[in-house]
Structures are given as structure tokens and as C-alpha cells.
Coordinates of C-alpha atoms (C1' of nucleotides) in Angstrom, one line a residue:
Chain A
X26 CA 50.5 195.5 98.8
X27 CA 48.8 195.0 102.1
X28 CA 50.4 197.7 104.2
X29 CA 50.9 201.3 103.1
X30 CA 54.1 201.6 105.1
X31 CA 55.8 198.7 103.6
X32 CA 58.2 199.7 100.8
X33 CA 58.6 197.3 98.0
X34 CA 62.1 196.3 97.0
X35 CA 63.8 197.8 93.9
X36 CA 65.8 196.1 91.2
X37 CA 68.2 197.1 88.4
X38 CA 66.7 196.7 85.0
X39 CA 68.7 195.7 82.0
X40 CA 68.1 194.6 78.4
X41 CA 70.0 191.8 76.6
X42 CA 69.9 191.1 72.9
X43 CA 70.1 187.8 71.2
X44 CA 71.0 188.8 67.6
X45 CA 71.0 185.9 65.2
X46 CA 72.3 185.9 61.7
X47 CA 73.4 183.4 59.0
X48 CA 77.0 183.1 57.9
X49 CA 78.2 180.4 55.5
X50 CA 75.0 178.5 56.1
X51 CA 75.5 178.4 59.8
X52 CA 73.6 180.2 62.5
X53 CA 75.6 182.7 64.5
X54 CA 75.0 184.9 67.5
X55 CA 76.5 188.3 68.2
X56 CA 78.7 188.3 71.4
X57 CA 80.8 191.1 72.8
X58 CA 83.7 190.9 75.2
X59 CA 82.9 192.5 78.6
X60 CA 85.1 195.5 79.4
X61 CA 84.2 195.8 83.1
X62 CA 83.6 193.6 86.1
X63 CA 81.9 191.3 86.7
X64 CA 83.0 188.7 84.1
X65 CA 85.5 191.1 82.7
X66 CA 86.9 189.7 79.5
X67 CA 84.3 187.0 79.2
X68 CA 81.9 186.8 76.2
X69 CA 78.4 188.1 76.8
X70 CA 75.3 189.2 74.9
X71 CA 75.2 192.9 73.9
X72 CA 73.0 194.8 76.3
X73 CA 73.0 197.1 79.3
X74 CA 71.1 199.0 81.9
X75 CA 68.3 201.4 81.3
X76 CA 69.8 204.8 80.6
X77 CA 67.5 206.7 82.8
X78 CA 64.5 205.9 85.0
X79 CA 62.0 206.9 82.4
X80 CA 63.4 205.0 79.4
X81 CA 61.0 202.7 77.6
X82 CA 62.3 199.1 77.6
X83 CA 61.7 198.7 73.9
X84 CA 63.5 201.9 73.2
X85 CA 66.4 200.7 75.3
X86 CA 66.6 197.5 73.3
X87 CA 66.7 199.4 70.1
X88 CA 69.3 201.8 71.5
X89 CA 71.6 198.9 72.5
X90 CA 71.0 197.3 69.1
X91 CA 72.4 200.4 67.3
X92 CA 75.0 201.1 69.9
X93 CA 76.6 197.7 70.2
X94 CA 75.8 196.2 66.8
X95 CA 75.4 199.2 64.5
X96 CA 72.4 197.6 62.9
X97 CA 69.8 199.2 60.7
X98 CA 66.7 199.2 62.8
X99 CA 64.3 199.4 59.9
X100 CA 64.8 196.0 58.5
X101 CA 65.0 194.2 61.8
X102 CA 62.6 191.9 63.6
X103 CA 62.8 192.5 67.3
X104 CA 60.8 190.5 69.8
X105 CA 60.6 190.2 73.5
X106 CA 62.0 186.8 74.6
X107 CA 61.5 186.9 78.3
X108 CA 62.7 188.0 81.7
X109 CA 65.7 186.6 83.4
X110 CA 65.9 187.7 87.0
X111 CA 67.1 184.9 89.2
X112 CA 68.5 186.4 92.4
X113 CA 72.3 185.8 92.3
X114 CA 72.6 185.9 88.5
X115 CA 74.6 189.1 88.9
X116 CA 77.0 189.7 91.7
X117 CA 76.4 193.4 91.7
X118 CA 72.9 193.0 93.1
X119 CA 69.4 192.2 92.0
X120 CA 69.5 192.7 88.3
X121 CA 66.5 191.8 86.2
X122 CA 67.1 191.5 82.5
X123 CA 64.6 191.7 79.7
X124 CA 65.9 189.6 76.7
X125 CA 65.0 190.5 73.1
X126 CA 65.4 188.4 70.0
X127 CA 66.6 190.0 66.8
X128 CA 67.0 188.5 63.4
X129 CA 69.5 190.1 61.0
X130 CA 70.4 189.5 57.4
X131 CA 74.0 188.7 56.5
X132 CA 76.3 191.4 57.9
X133 CA 79.9 192.3 57.8
X134 CA 82.2 191.4 60.7
X135 CA 81.5 193.9 63.4
X136 CA 85.0 193.7 65.0
X137 CA 87.5 194.1 62.3
X138 CA 90.9 193.1 63.5
X139 CA 90.7 194.8 66.9
X140 CA 92.1 193.2 70.0
X141 CA 88.7 191.8 70.9
X142 CA 89.4 189.0 68.6
X143 CA 87.0 186.6 70.3
X144 CA 84.1 189.0 70.0
X145 CA 81.8 189.2 67.1
X146 CA 79.7 186.5 65.4
X147 CA 80.1 183.1 67.0
X148 CA 78.6 179.8 65.7
X149 CA 75.6 178.9 67.7
X150 CA 76.9 175.3 68.1
X151 CA 79.9 176.5 70.1
X152 CA 77.5 178.3 72.5
X153 CA 74.9 175.5 72.8
X154 CA 77.6 172.8 73.2
X155 CA 79.1 174.7 76.1
X156 CA 82.4 175.1 74.2
X157 CA 82.3 178.8 74.8
X158 CA 81.8 180.0 78.4
X159 CA 79.5 183.0 78.7
X160 CA 78.9 185.6 81.4
X161 CA 75.8 185.5 83.6
X162 CA 73.0 183.2 82.4
X163 CA 73.6 184.2 78.8
X164 CA 73.9 180.7 77.6
X165 CA 70.5 180.0 78.8
X166 CA 69.1 183.1 77.2
X167 CA 70.6 182.1 73.9
X168 CA 69.2 178.6 74.1
X169 CA 65.8 180.1 74.6
X170 CA 66.3 182.5 71.8
X171 CA 67.3 179.8 69.3
X172 CA 64.3 177.7 70.3
X173 CA 62.0 180.7 69.8
X174 CA 63.5 181.3 66.4
X175 CA 62.9 177.6 65.5
X176 CA 59.3 177.8 66.4
X177 CA 58.7 181.1 64.8
X178 CA 60.1 179.8 61.5
X179 CA 57.1 177.4 61.3
X180 CA 54.3 179.9 61.4
X181 CA 55.8 183.2 60.5
X182 CA 57.7 184.5 57.5
X183 CA 60.6 185.4 59.8
X184 CA 63.0 183.4 57.7
X185 CA 63.0 186.1 55.0
X186 CA 64.3 188.4 57.7
X187 CA 67.6 186.4 57.6
X188 CA 67.9 187.1 53.9
X189 CA 68.6 190.3 52.0
X190 CA 66.0 192.3 50.1
X191 CA 66.0 189.6 47.4
X192 CA 66.9 186.0 47.6
X193 CA 66.5 182.6 45.9
X194 CA 64.5 179.8 47.2
X195 CA 67.7 177.9 48.0
X196 CA 68.8 180.9 50.1
X197 CA 65.6 180.5 52.1
X198 CA 66.1 176.8 52.4
X199 CA 69.5 177.5 53.8
X200 CA 67.9 179.5 56.5
X201 CA 65.5 176.8 57.5
X202 CA 68.2 174.1 57.5
X203 CA 70.6 176.3 59.5
X204 CA 68.1 177.2 62.2
X205 CA 66.4 173.9 62.4
X206 CA 69.6 172.0 62.1
X207 CA 68.3 169.4 59.7
X208 CA 68.5 168.9 55.9
X209 CA 65.4 169.4 53.8
X210 CA 64.5 168.1 50.3
X211 CA 65.0 171.0 47.8
X212 CA 62.1 169.9 45.6
X213 CA 59.5 169.6 48.3
X214 CA 60.7 172.8 49.9
X215 CA 60.4 174.6 46.6
X216 CA 56.9 173.3 46.1
X217 CA 55.9 174.2 49.7
X218 CA 57.1 177.8 49.8
X219 CA 55.7 178.5 46.3
X220 CA 52.2 177.4 47.3
X221 CA 52.2 179.1 50.7
X222 CA 50.4 182.2 49.6
X223 CA 51.9 185.6 50.4
X224 CA 55.2 184.1 51.7
X225 CA 57.4 185.1 48.8
X226 CA 56.8 187.0 45.6
X227 CA 58.9 187.0 42.4
X228 CA 61.3 189.9 42.2
X229 CA 61.7 190.9 38.6
X230 CA 63.5 188.8 36.1
X231 CA 67.0 189.1 37.6
X232 CA 68.7 185.9 38.4
X233 CA 71.6 184.8 40.4
X234 CA 74.2 182.3 38.9
X235 CA 77.4 180.9 40.3
X236 CA 77.4 177.4 38.9
X237 CA 74.4 175.4 37.8
X238 CA 71.1 176.7 36.6
X239 CA 70.5 180.3 37.6
X240 CA 67.9 180.7 40.3
X241 CA 64.9 183.0 40.3
X242 CA 64.9 185.9 42.7
X243 CA 62.2 186.5 45.2
X244 CA 61.2 189.1 47.7
X245 CA 59.4 188.7 51.0
X246 CA 55.6 188.6 50.5
X247 CA 52.9 190.5 52.2
X248 CA 52.0 187.9 54.8
X249 CA 53.8 187.5 58.1
X250 CA 51.6 184.6 59.2
X251 CA 52.1 181.4 57.2
X252 CA 49.1 179.3 56.6
X253 CA 49.4 176.4 56.3
X254 CA 52.6 176.5 58.5
X255 CA 55.9 175.0 57.5
X256 CA 56.2 171.8 59.4
X257 CA 59.4 170.7 61.0
X258 CA 60.0 167.0 60.2
X259 CA 59.0 164.8 63.1
X260 CA 61.0 166.4 65.8
X261 CA 61.1 163.1 67.6
X262 CA 58.1 160.9 67.8
X263 CA 56.0 161.2 71.0
X264 CA 58.1 163.9 72.5
X265 CA 57.8 164.9 76.1
X266 CA 58.4 168.5 77.2
Chain B
X14 CA 77.9 200.5 81.4
X15 CA 80.6 202.8 80.1
X16 CA 81.4 204.8 83.2
X17 CA 82.0 203.3 86.6
X18 CA 80.6 206.3 88.4
X19 CA 77.3 206.3 86.6
X20 CA 74.6 204.6 88.7
X21 CA 71.9 202.8 86.7
X22 CA 68.3 203.6 87.6
X23 CA 66.2 201.3 89.7
X24 CA 62.6 200.1 89.2
X25 CA 59.9 198.4 91.2
X26 CA 59.3 194.8 90.1
X27 CA 55.8 193.3 90.3
X28 CA 54.2 190.1 89.0
X29 CA 50.7 189.9 87.5
X30 CA 48.8 186.7 86.9
X31 CA 46.4 186.0 84.1
X32 CA 44.5 183.0 85.4
X33 CA 42.1 181.5 82.9
X34 CA 39.4 178.9 83.4
X35 CA 36.3 177.6 81.8
X36 CA 32.9 178.2 83.2
X37 CA 29.7 177.1 81.4
X38 CA 31.7 176.7 78.2
X39 CA 33.0 180.2 78.3
X40 CA 36.5 181.4 79.0
X41 CA 36.9 183.4 82.2
X42 CA 39.7 185.4 83.8
X43 CA 40.2 186.0 87.5
X44 CA 40.0 189.6 88.5
X45 CA 40.2 191.3 91.9
X46 CA 39.0 194.6 93.1
X47 CA 41.9 196.9 94.1
X48 CA 41.8 197.9 97.7
X49 CA 44.4 200.7 97.5
X50 CA 45.3 203.5 95.3
X51 CA 46.0 203.9 92.5
X52 CA 42.9 202.6 90.7
X53 CA 41.2 201.9 94.0
X54 CA 38.0 200.0 93.5
X55 CA 38.9 199.1 89.9
X56 CA 39.2 195.6 88.6
X57 CA 42.7 194.3 88.1
X58 CA 44.7 191.1 87.7
X59 CA 45.9 189.5 90.9
X60 CA 49.5 190.3 91.6
X61 CA 51.8 192.4 93.6
X62 CA 55.4 193.5 94.2
X63 CA 58.2 191.2 95.1
X64 CA 58.2 190.5 98.8
X65 CA 61.8 191.2 99.4
X66 CA 64.8 192.0 97.2
X67 CA 66.0 188.4 96.9
X68 CA 62.7 186.7 96.1
X69 CA 62.7 184.7 92.9
X70 CA 60.2 186.0 90.3
X71 CA 58.7 182.6 89.7
X72 CA 58.4 182.0 93.4
X73 CA 56.6 185.4 93.7
X74 CA 54.2 184.3 91.0
X75 CA 53.4 181.1 92.8
X76 CA 53.0 183.0 96.0
X77 CA 50.5 185.4 94.5
X78 CA 48.7 182.6 92.9
X79 CA 48.1 180.9 96.3
X80 CA 47.6 184.1 98.2
X81 CA 45.1 185.7 95.8
X82 CA 43.4 182.8 94.2
X83 CA 43.9 179.9 96.7
X84 CA 44.8 177.5 93.9
X85 CA 46.4 174.1 94.1
X86 CA 49.8 174.8 92.6
X87 CA 50.5 171.2 91.7
X88 CA 48.0 170.8 88.9
X89 CA 48.6 174.2 87.4
X90 CA 50.4 175.2 84.2
X91 CA 52.2 178.5 84.9
X92 CA 54.2 180.2 82.2
X93 CA 55.9 183.5 81.7
X94 CA 53.9 185.7 79.4
X95 CA 56.1 188.8 79.1
X96 CA 57.2 192.0 80.6
X97 CA 55.1 195.2 80.8
X98 CA 57.1 198.2 81.8
X99 CA 56.0 201.3 79.9
X100 CA 57.0 204.3 81.8
X101 CA 53.8 205.9 83.1
X102 CA 51.8 202.7 83.4
X103 CA 51.8 203.1 87.1
X104 CA 51.5 206.6 88.7
X105 CA 53.5 205.5 91.7
X106 CA 56.7 205.4 89.7
X107 CA 58.6 203.1 87.4
X108 CA 56.9 199.8 87.9
X109 CA 57.9 196.9 85.7
X110 CA 55.6 193.9 85.8
X111 CA 56.3 190.3 84.8
X112 CA 53.1 188.7 83.6
X113 CA 52.4 185.0 84.0
X114 CA 49.7 182.8 82.4
X115 CA 48.0 180.2 84.5
X116 CA 45.4 177.7 83.3
X117 CA 43.1 176.3 85.9
X118 CA 40.4 173.6 85.8
X119 CA 36.8 174.5 86.8
X120 CA 36.9 176.1 90.2
X121 CA 34.3 177.4 92.8
X122 CA 33.5 181.0 92.9
X123 CA 36.4 182.6 94.9
X124 CA 34.4 185.5 96.2
X125 CA 31.3 184.1 97.8
X126 CA 28.8 186.9 98.5
X127 CA 31.3 189.4 99.8
X128 CA 31.0 193.1 99.0
X129 CA 33.5 192.7 96.2
X130 CA 30.6 191.5 94.1
X131 CA 32.3 192.6 90.8
X132 CA 35.5 190.6 91.5
X133 CA 35.9 187.0 90.7
X134 CA 35.7 185.2 87.4
X135 CA 34.8 187.5 84.5
X136 CA 33.9 186.4 81.0
X137 CA 36.8 187.1 78.7
X138 CA 34.5 188.7 76.2
X139 CA 33.6 191.5 78.6
X140 CA 37.3 192.2 79.0
X141 CA 38.3 192.0 75.4
X142 CA 35.3 194.1 74.2
X143 CA 36.3 196.9 76.6
X144 CA 33.0 196.4 78.5
X145 CA 34.9 196.2 81.7
X146 CA 37.5 198.8 82.5
X147 CA 40.6 197.5 84.1
X148 CA 43.4 199.1 86.1
X149 CA 46.8 199.9 84.5
X150 CA 47.5 198.1 81.2
X151 CA 45.8 194.9 82.4
X152 CA 43.5 194.7 79.4
X153 CA 46.5 194.5 77.2
X154 CA 48.1 191.8 79.3
X155 CA 44.9 189.7 79.3
X156 CA 44.6 190.1 75.5
X157 CA 48.2 188.8 75.1
X158 CA 47.5 186.0 77.6
X159 CA 44.4 184.8 75.7
X160 CA 46.3 184.9 72.4
X161 CA 49.1 182.9 74.0
X162 CA 46.6 180.3 75.2
X163 CA 45.1 180.0 71.8
X164 CA 48.5 179.3 70.2
X165 CA 49.5 176.9 72.9
X166 CA 46.4 174.8 72.4
X167 CA 47.6 173.9 69.0
X168 CA 50.9 172.3 69.9
X169 CA 50.7 171.5 73.5
X170 CA 48.4 169.4 75.6
X171 CA 47.5 172.5 77.6
X172 CA 43.8 172.0 77.0
X173 CA 43.7 169.1 79.4
X174 CA 44.8 171.5 82.1
X175 CA 41.4 173.2 81.8
X176 CA 39.7 169.9 82.6
X177 CA 39.6 167.9 85.8
X178 CA 41.5 164.7 86.3
X179 CA 39.2 162.9 84.0
X180 CA 37.1 164.2 81.2
X181 CA 35.2 163.2 78.1
X182 CA 36.2 164.1 74.6
X183 CA 33.3 166.5 74.4
X184 CA 34.7 168.3 77.5
X185 CA 37.9 168.7 75.7
X186 CA 36.2 170.0 72.6
X187 CA 34.4 172.5 74.8
X188 CA 37.8 173.8 75.8
X189 CA 39.0 174.3 72.3
X190 CA 35.8 175.9 71.2
X191 CA 35.8 178.3 74.1
X192 CA 39.4 179.3 73.8
X193 CA 39.5 179.5 70.1
X194 CA 36.0 181.0 69.9
X195 CA 34.8 178.8 67.0
X196 CA 32.8 175.7 66.7
X197 CA 34.4 172.4 65.7
X198 CA 32.9 169.2 64.2
X199 CA 32.6 166.7 67.0
X200 CA 33.3 163.7 64.8
X201 CA 36.4 165.1 63.3
X202 CA 37.6 166.3 66.7
X203 CA 37.0 162.9 68.2
X204 CA 39.0 161.2 65.5
X205 CA 41.8 163.8 65.7
X206 CA 42.4 163.6 69.5
X207 CA 42.1 159.9 69.5
X208 CA 44.9 159.5 66.9
X209 CA 47.2 162.1 68.4
X210 CA 49.4 159.7 70.3
X211 CA 49.9 160.4 74.0
X212 CA 47.4 163.2 74.2
X213 CA 44.7 161.4 76.1
X214 CA 44.4 157.9 77.5
X215 CA 41.3 156.0 78.6
X216 CA 40.5 156.3 82.2
X217 CA 38.8 153.1 83.4
X218 CA 35.4 152.1 82.3
X219 CA 33.6 154.8 84.2
X220 CA 31.2 156.9 82.1
X221 CA 29.4 160.1 82.4
X222 CA 25.8 160.4 81.5
X223 CA 23.4 163.3 81.7
X224 CA 21.3 162.8 78.6
X225 CA 22.2 161.0 75.5
X226 CA 24.7 158.2 75.1
X227 CA 27.2 158.1 78.0
X228 CA 30.7 159.3 77.1
X229 CA 33.9 157.5 77.8
X230 CA 36.2 159.1 80.3
X231 CA 39.8 159.9 79.6
X232 CA 42.8 161.3 81.4
X233 CA 45.7 163.5 80.2
X234 CA 48.3 161.4 78.4
X235 CA 52.1 161.5 78.8
X236 CA 52.9 163.8 76.0
X237 CA 52.9 167.6 76.5
X238 CA 53.9 168.3 72.9
X239 CA 51.3 167.4 70.3
X240 CA 52.5 166.0 67.1
X241 CA 51.0 166.5 64.7
X242 CA 49.5 169.7 66.1
X243 CA 45.8 170.6 66.4
X244 CA 45.1 173.0 63.6
X245 CA 42.9 176.0 64.0
X246 CA 40.6 176.3 61.1
X247 CA 41.7 178.9 58.6
X248 CA 42.1 181.8 61.0
X249 CA 41.5 184.2 58.1
X250 CA 43.0 183.6 54.7
X251 CA 46.2 185.5 54.0
X252 CA 46.4 187.2 57.3
X253 CA 48.8 190.0 58.0
X254 CA 50.3 190.5 61.4
Chain C
dC27 C1' 7.7 148.8 76.7
dT28 C1' 8.1 151.2 72.7
dA29 C1' 8.9 155.6 70.3
dG30 C1' 11.4 159.5 70.2
dC31 C1' 15.1 162.4 71.6
dT32 C1' 19.8 163.3 72.7
dT33 C1' 24.6 162.6 72.6
dC34 C1' 28.5 159.7 71.7
dT35 C1' 31.0 156.8 68.5
dT36 C1' 32.3 154.6 64.2
dG37 C1' 32.5 155.0 59.2
dT38 C1' 32.9 156.8 54.3
dC39 C1' 34.6 159.6 50.7
dA40 C1' 36.7 163.2 48.0
dA41 C1' 40.3 166.7 48.2
dG42 C1' 44.6 168.3 49.6
dC43 C1' 49.1 167.9 51.5
dT44 C1' 53.6 165.3 52.4
dG45 C1' 57.6 162.6 51.6
dA46 C1' 60.3 160.1 48.3
dC47 C1' 62.2 160.3 44.0
dA48 C1' 62.7 161.0 38.5
dA49 C1' 63.7 163.9 35.0
dA50 C1' 63.9 168.1 32.4
dA51 C1' 66.0 172.9 32.1
dA52 C1' 69.6 176.2 32.3
dT53 C1' 74.1 177.8 32.9
dA54 C1' 79.7 177.4 33.5
dG55 C1' 83.9 175.2 32.5
dC56 C1' 86.6 172.3 29.7
Chain D
dG21 C1' 79.7 169.9 22.2
dC22 C1' 80.0 167.4 26.7
dT23 C1' 79.8 167.2 31.5
dA24 C1' 79.0 168.8 36.1
dT25 C1' 76.0 171.4 38.9
dT26 C1' 72.0 173.5 40.5
dT27 C1' 67.3 174.9 39.7
dT28 C1' 62.7 173.8 38.4
dT29 C1' 58.8 170.8 37.0
dG30 C1' 56.5 166.4 37.6
dT31 C1' 54.8 161.8 39.5
dC32 C1' 52.9 158.8 42.8
dA33 C1' 51.5 156.4 46.9
dG34 C1' 50.2 157.4 51.7
dC35 C1' 48.2 160.2 55.1
dT36 C1' 45.3 163.9 57.1
dT37 C1' 41.4 166.9 56.7
dG38 C1' 36.7 168.5 56.2
dA39 C1' 32.0 167.3 55.3
dC40 C1' 28.6 164.3 56.3
dA41 C1' 25.8 159.5 57.1
dA42 C1' 24.5 156.3 60.2
dG43 C1' 24.7 153.1 64.1
dA44 C1' 25.0 152.8 69.4
dA45 C1' 23.5 153.7 74.0
dG46 C1' 21.2 155.8 77.3
dC47 C1' 16.9 158.8 79.1
dT48 C1' 11.9 160.2 79.0
dA49 C1' 7.2 160.3 77.8
dG50 C1' 3.2 158.1 76.6

DNA sequence: CTAGCTTCTTGTCAAGCTGACAAAAATAGC
DNA sequence: GCTATTTTTGTCAGCTTGACAAGAAGCTAG
């Protein structure tokens, strides 16, 4: 920046996707098995390098999303999570990765009986606990992604993105409980989401019944910003960062 | 990622700093006048390319901070804001910039009477209103930075980072009012910050007096996460994103 | 040295929200 | 019809918020 003759260093730019969904009331993340070195055979986030030097980063993220996860782009929340570029994180050279967070409603198993048995949706606990070993710094990225999702659930209507087009209030509560990892009182939750204007709106008279009283169906409301916000029960009194 | 022979494209990596401070109860951002093309002579955020291919991005951000703003790194909050990498944002080629947000207490004018009269601290309103024209996509970055600061003030004790080592409750209120851009009731504010445990702690018996009753002095408390959070008065009822 | 002005600090009060919990309502299965 | 299960509607005390009154503590002017 100070001398015209000095040539700034270049880096390789990649995108990584943290795709979260809910399966059996548990938060899962999509992982793929790496087919090439480095970390061949290890689990990693879907992602890859820019296709060409002029590709937009957001476009690249969407491209990887459809390539590697075959997801409908329309109904998806996709948000930039951060940059991960520690020197040495990739043995191939200086690779800087832009991570994106995507929230998906319930989806079918992406890897149906192939040899990549370990790939596909993995419970988030296995990742956070270190039970699964991931390539690169992907555990870190996932940790950050989950934390971001937890915070976003408080002030945005993101939770409805985990659900299908219609859902019951109990479905929505399942989302909050799974992402936050804590139980909530159904009666207080019911009251809260009902009175948060624009969060959810009734969806016809259809009802869902398995056992017990059939639940009313709702649809995501017009507001994406919740006011007042949903509050996570006292995370831990007098918390430090 | 699919063929070993394909070589991924490379990009130039830069860091940009959004450094915010408070001057005369107004939010200001640090801007410098560009000395080289492109946008020579235009105002821009402090920043620059990585120094060498192995430099850590966070290290580069801190380096630019001390190089271009001569700021004490110890007392500063520095946080990653996001990546800005639209193709075409820089005529020199594919430049991807990692933006950082820094919050600084009141500081002396960095450019004292030099010819770069326009550089230095600029009121945030002149930037947001488009009154000032900035290089690259820096207006966008600043807009995002200010919004991030606004949100962070709610849940973190960031506001104390705008103040010096000790401050009065009114000083702190000035920060909230300047960043949020709205007036607050001094009595309710006083009660709120007092009862938010760990936010501020009394600092000796010293007091500050100009006119009116002298105010008690406080110091930043141990907690960085505020619980319960400070709530911004109804941003605007039923807001859409 | 007293009145007046300014700013800080302590209260008061009604309205609204939260957490804990009771009980009614609506179905499926026996 | 009876029971188990889940959803939905209430109740109630405690706490926080927003609006506002009034006392406290210094400075300045007459």
C-alpha cells in the first residue's frame, strides 16, 4: 500500500456451508466425506473454491448449496457467518474460507445407502463434543454457526425456517428446544408466540393429529424481526464472555 | 474440487477497519484520504493488503489499526464484521476485504492541520446520508458496522469501550443515545444500568462537576454479556427485514 | 448569603411481561 | 364410555418498563 512496486500476496478463496436442520427433535448438521487430499476420507462441511476469478462469493455459496446438498434455494435462509483464514489451516497453501449459515426444514437423507455411510446429517452434539473429528477448522466453524443460530432465534423469525410451510406451535417449540438445548414450558411458549405480532399466522382450519388434542396449524408471519424478542432463560447468571 | 488438474482462482486479500468513536455526543468514523489510485484523493476506511502470504488476518487488522490510527490496542474492542468481495468492487482485480469493527474511546484529532484536511473523524450522519462520497463499497461497510454496533450495545457491555477508564452514568447514556440515535430518559436509564449486575461498578469517591450536581464515577464491570439486555425502544412496530 | 439554575439521584405508580402451575378441551384407543 | 395424551385457555404473584415527581448537590448572580 505504500510502494507501487510491492506486490500484495494472493490467497485461495473458498466457501464453506453450515447447513442446519432438525431431525427427530435434534439439531443436525450436513457433513460430507472428503474425496481428495488433504483429509481424504474425513468428514467436512460442504464447500469448495470459487469456480472462476469473477464468481461472486454469495453466488458460490448458493452453487455449493445446490451442488452438494441439492436444496431448494428459494425457501432457505443463507447468511454470512465469518471468515476463517488462519495460515496453516490448509496444508495446500493459504486458503481463506468464507463460511455461510443455512437453515433448512426437515429433509430426506441425502446419502441413501451409498458407501459414504458416515456422511449426511450428523447430530450436532457429536460434533460439539468432539466425538466426530472433522477436517480443517470445521468444528470451530460449526460451533460458531450454532451459536449464531441460537442468538438469531431470539430476535428473528428464523425458527420458522426450520419448519415446513405449515406447522404447529409445538413444532416451533421443538425448534427452540433443539437449538437452545433446553426445555421450555409449552403453555408460556404458546402464549408468547401468539402475542408476538407477525411471527405466526393461522393457516386455514386444517389440523394435525397423532395422539392427543389436534393442534392448530400456522404459517410464518410477515415479520422477520421479533419484537419483543424471545428470551432465552437465564443463560447463566452474570456470564462473562 | 472435482479434478486434480483444475487450479482454483486466487484473490487479493485486504482488511478494512471501521473505527467508531464518540465526539461531542455524536458518533464518528475514522476515514483517511487515499494516496494512490484507484480513488486517489477520495475518503476511505483505513486498511490495506496482507503484508505477506502468511500473515494472520487478525494480526493484519491490528497492524493496520496501529499503523493508520495509532491506537492503543489493549483497550480496544475489535471484531470481525464480514467479508466484502464483490467482483468489480476494486478495479485492480479481484480484491476480497475482511472488515473489522473497532470501538475507541474519545481520541485526539489524528490529522492535526495537515493538508489532508478532509481526513480524520467524520460524523457518521454525513456518511450514512451519502453527503460524503467514499471509495469502493466503504459506505456499505460502514452502514453494516454501525448496525452491528447498535445491536451489540443491547447485549454486551460494549458501550463502556466508548468511554474512558472512568465515566459517569450520563456519559454512558450519551453513548447509547449517539449510537442508537434516539433520546433516553435519564432516570430510567440510571435505574437500568445500576441494576444490570456487573455492567458498571463504582470508581472511588471522585466526582465530576461542570455545572449542576456532581455525578458519581464508575468503571466498566466484570461482565461483558448483559443480562437482562438493554432494550432499544420500539425500533418501529412490526418491522420487516 | 440567598435565590435561581442545572444536573444528578432517588422514588412512585400503573401497565405489561414472565415463570410457575391449574384446568378445560379435543381426539385416539380400549 | 373411560382413560391417556396433547393442545389450549386461564390464573396469579413477582418483576421490569415507561412516564413522571421531587429531593439533593453543586455553581452563579445579585
